[in-house]
CSV table of C-alpha atoms in Angstrom, one decimal:
chain,number,residue,atom,x,y,z
A,1,MET,CA,81.5,-31.8,52.3
A,2,ASP,CA,78.1,-29.9,53.5
A,3,SER,CA,77.9,-26.4,52.5
A,4,LEU,CA,77.4,-25.6,56.5
A,5,PHE,CA,80.6,-25.8,56.5
A,6,TYR,CA,82.0,-23.5,53.9
A,7,THR,CA,82.9,-20.1,54.7
A,8,TRP,CA,79.5,-18.4,54.7
A,9,HIS,CA,78.5,-14.7,53.2
A,10,TRP,CA,79.6,-11.8,55.4
A,11,SER,CA,75.6,-11.0,55.5
A,12,ILE,CA,75.0,-13.6,57.6
A,13,SER,CA,77.4,-12.6,60.7
A,14,GLY,CA,76.0,-9.3,60.2
A,15,PHE,CA,72.6,-10.3,60.2
A,16,LEU,CA,73.5,-12.7,63.6
A,17,ILE,CA,75.4,-10.0,65.0
A,18,ALA,CA,72.2,-7.8,64.6
A,19,VAL,CA,69.8,-10.0,66.3
A,20,VAL,CA,72.2,-10.2,68.9
A,21,MET,CA,72.5,-6.7,69.3
A,22,LEU,CA,68.1,-6.5,69.6
A,23,VAL,CA,68.5,-9.1,72.2
A,24,LEU,CA,70.7,-7.6,74.4
A,25,ASN,CA,69.0,-4.6,74.0
A,26,TYR,CA,65.6,-5.8,74.6
A,27,TYR,CA,67.2,-7.4,78.2
A,28,GLY,CA,68.7,-4.1,78.9
A,29,LYS,CA,72.6,-5.5,78.7
A,30,VAL,CA,75.2,-3.6,76.8
A,31,PHE,CA,77.9,-5.9,75.3
A,32,GLY,CA,81.9,-4.6,74.7
A,33,VAL,CA,84.7,-7.2,75.1
A,34,SER,CA,86.7,-4.5,77.1
A,35,SER,CA,84.0,-4.6,80.0
A,36,ASN,CA,84.9,-8.5,80.2
A,37,LEU,CA,88.3,-7.9,81.2
A,38,ARG,CA,86.9,-5.9,84.1
A,39,THR,CA,85.3,-8.5,85.3
A,40,LEU,CA,87.9,-11.1,84.9
A,41,CYS,CA,90.6,-8.6,86.8
A,42,THR,CA,88.0,-8.4,89.7
A,43,VAL,CA,87.4,-12.3,89.6
A,44,MET,CA,91.3,-12.5,90.0
A,45,GLY,CA,91.0,-10.5,93.1
A,46,ALA,CA,91.8,-7.0,91.7
A,47,ASN,CA,88.7,-5.3,93.8
A,48,LYS,CA,91.2,-5.9,96.5
A,49,HIS,CA,93.7,-3.2,95.3
A,50,SER,CA,91.8,-0.9,93.5
A,51,ASP,CA,88.2,0.8,93.8
A,52,PHE,CA,87.8,0.6,90.1
A,53,PHE,CA,87.5,-3.1,90.2
A,54,LYS,CA,85.2,-3.0,93.1
A,55,PHE,CA,81.4,-4.0,91.6
A,56,ASP,CA,79.1,-6.7,91.2
A,57,TRP,CA,80.7,-8.7,88.8
A,58,LYS,CA,78.3,-11.5,89.1
A,59,ALA,CA,75.5,-9.0,87.5
A,60,GLN,CA,78.3,-9.4,84.6
A,61,ARG,CA,78.2,-13.1,84.3
A,62,TRP,CA,76.1,-13.1,80.9
A,63,ASN,CA,78.6,-11.0,79.0
A,64,LEU,CA,81.5,-13.6,80.1
A,65,VAL,CA,79.2,-16.5,78.5
A,66,VAL,CA,79.0,-14.2,75.1
A,67,LEU,CA,82.8,-13.6,75.7
A,68,PHE,CA,83.2,-17.5,75.5
A,69,GLY,CA,80.9,-17.8,73.0
A,70,ALA,CA,82.3,-15.6,70.6
A,71,MET,CA,85.8,-17.0,71.3
A,72,LEU,CA,84.7,-20.6,70.5
A,73,GLY,CA,82.3,-19.2,68.0
A,74,GLY,CA,85.8,-17.9,66.4
A,75,TRP,CA,87.6,-21.3,66.4
A,76,PHE,CA,84.7,-23.3,65.5
A,77,ALA,CA,84.9,-21.3,62.3
A,78,VAL,CA,89.0,-21.1,61.6
A,79,HIS,CA,89.2,-24.9,62.2
A,80,PHE,CA,85.8,-25.9,60.1
A,81,MET,CA,84.5,-23.1,57.6
A,82,SER,CA,87.9,-21.4,56.7
A,83,ASP,CA,88.5,-21.5,53.0
A,84,PRO,CA,91.7,-19.1,52.2
A,85,SER,CA,90.9,-18.6,49.0
A,86,ASN,CA,87.6,-16.7,49.3
A,87,GLY,CA,89.5,-13.2,50.9
A,88,SER,CA,91.8,-11.6,48.4
A,89,ILE,CA,94.6,-8.7,49.3
A,90,ASN,CA,94.4,-5.7,47.1
A,91,PRO,CA,97.6,-6.1,45.0
A,92,SER,CA,99.0,-2.3,46.1
A,93,THR,CA,98.3,-3.4,49.5
A,94,LEU,CA,100.4,-6.7,49.0
A,95,ALA,CA,103.3,-4.4,47.3
A,96,GLN,CA,103.1,-1.6,50.2
A,97,LEU,CA,103.4,-4.8,53.1
A,98,GLN,CA,106.5,-5.9,50.8
A,99,GLN,CA,108.2,-2.6,51.3
A,100,LEU,CA,107.5,-3.1,54.9
A,101,GLY,CA,109.4,-6.6,54.8
A,102,ILE,CA,105.9,-7.9,55.5
A,103,ASP,CA,105.1,-11.3,53.7
A,104,ALA,CA,101.0,-12.0,52.3
A,105,PRO,CA,99.4,-13.4,54.7
A,106,ASN,CA,98.3,-16.4,52.3
A,107,GLY,CA,94.9,-16.8,53.5
A,108,ASN,CA,95.9,-16.5,57.7
A,109,LEU,CA,94.4,-13.5,59.5
A,110,GLU,CA,97.3,-11.9,60.5
A,111,PRO,CA,100.8,-11.4,59.0
A,112,LYS,CA,103.0,-13.9,60.7
A,113,PHE,CA,105.6,-10.9,60.8
A,114,LEU,CA,103.8,-9.7,63.8
A,115,PHE,CA,102.1,-12.3,65.3
A,116,GLY,CA,104.1,-15.4,64.8
A,117,ASN,CA,106.3,-17.2,66.9
A,118,ALA,CA,109.1,-15.5,66.0
A,119,VAL,CA,108.1,-12.2,67.3
A,120,PHE,CA,108.9,-13.6,70.4
A,121,HIS,CA,112.8,-13.5,69.6
A,122,SER,CA,112.7,-9.8,68.1
A,123,PRO,CA,113.1,-7.5,71.5
A,124,LYS,CA,112.0,-4.7,68.8
A,125,LYS,CA,108.7,-6.9,67.9
A,126,MET,CA,107.8,-7.6,71.3
A,127,SER,CA,108.1,-3.9,72.5
A,128,LEU,CA,105.8,-3.1,69.9
A,129,LEU,CA,103.2,-5.4,70.5
A,130,VAL,CA,103.1,-4.6,74.3
A,131,PHE,CA,103.2,-0.7,74.0
A,132,GLY,CA,100.6,-1.2,71.6
A,133,GLY,CA,98.4,-3.2,73.6
A,134,LEU,CA,98.8,-1.0,76.9
A,135,LEU,CA,97.9,2.3,74.4
A,136,ILE,CA,94.8,0.2,73.7
A,137,GLY,CA,94.0,-0.8,77.5
A,138,PHE,CA,94.4,2.7,78.2
A,139,GLY,CA,92.1,3.9,75.1
A,140,SER,CA,89.7,1.9,75.4
A,141,ARG,CA,89.3,2.6,79.6
A,142,TYR,CA,89.4,6.3,78.9
A,143,ALA,CA,86.7,6.2,75.7
A,144,GLY,CA,84.3,4.1,78.0
A,145,GLY,CA,85.0,0.9,75.7
A,146,CYS,CA,86.5,-0.7,73.0
A,147,THR,CA,86.1,-1.0,69.3
A,148,SER,CA,83.1,-3.8,69.3
A,149,GLY,CA,80.9,-1.9,72.3
A,150,HIS,CA,81.0,1.5,70.5
A,151,ALA,CA,80.9,0.1,67.0
A,152,ILE,CA,78.9,-2.5,67.6
A,153,ALA,CA,76.5,-2.0,70.7
A,154,GLY,CA,77.0,2.0,71.0
A,155,ILE,CA,76.1,2.8,67.7
A,156,SER,CA,73.3,0.4,67.6
A,157,ASN,CA,71.9,2.2,70.6
A,158,LEU,CA,72.5,5.6,68.8
A,159,GLN,CA,74.7,6.8,71.0
A,160,ARG,CA,76.5,9.9,69.8
A,161,GLN,CA,79.9,9.7,71.9
A,162,SER,CA,80.2,5.9,70.1
A,163,LEU,CA,79.8,7.4,67.0
A,164,LYS,CA,82.4,9.8,68.1
A,165,ALA,CA,84.7,7.1,69.3
A,166,VAL,CA,84.7,5.0,66.1
A,167,ILE,CA,85.4,7.9,64.6
A,168,GLY,CA,88.5,8.5,66.3
A,169,PHE,CA,89.4,4.6,65.9
A,170,PHE,CA,89.3,4.7,62.6
A,171,VAL,CA,91.2,8.1,62.2
A,172,GLY,CA,93.8,7.2,64.7
A,173,GLY,CA,94.0,3.6,62.4
A,174,LEU,CA,94.8,5.2,59.7
A,175,ILE,CA,97.6,7.5,60.8
A,176,MET,CA,99.2,4.7,62.4
A,177,ALA,CA,98.9,2.7,59.7
A,178,HIS,CA,100.3,5.2,56.8
A,179,PHE,CA,102.7,7.0,58.5
A,180,ILE,CA,103.8,5.5,61.6
A,181,PHE,CA,104.3,2.3,61.0
A,182,PRO,CA,106.3,2.5,58.2
A,183,LEU,CA,108.1,4.7,60.2
A,184,LEU,CA,108.9,1.5,62.6
A,185,PHE,CA,109.5,-0.9,60.2
């Protein structure tokens, strides 16, 4: 098989993300995934119900194209470039996951315990995902952007508030992973 279809080194992705950020900065654009949700809601008619959604969404079409390209690229990478053997998880992390009843991902990006089809049969897991999604949505709006917007675009623009937001995201994630999540399961 051609080397194009093997998993690339992380530095190639990092370099390509940097190139995209430089091009967007050159054209005066700022990328973030959560801003696309606002645009999509406006396209679907939310501007008739809330002033927050009243803006020129057509000026953000470029952002939707970038989002679509990211999704298409992710799909392509998963289906044609994935190599489960190149990602390894620390054995102590696997042991901690097993204590919580979560099996090793076995080459998947997420544990089937939380993101497999079985989650639809568990009210507890569904509630957790819905509540977590609401918190993420509220948090990204309250923080003025999501993780990708602040960590990639904001920090590349040397925005101090983005650095503060990213530190908050990571501290919150550590607290959730080490203290709250074990209590839930």
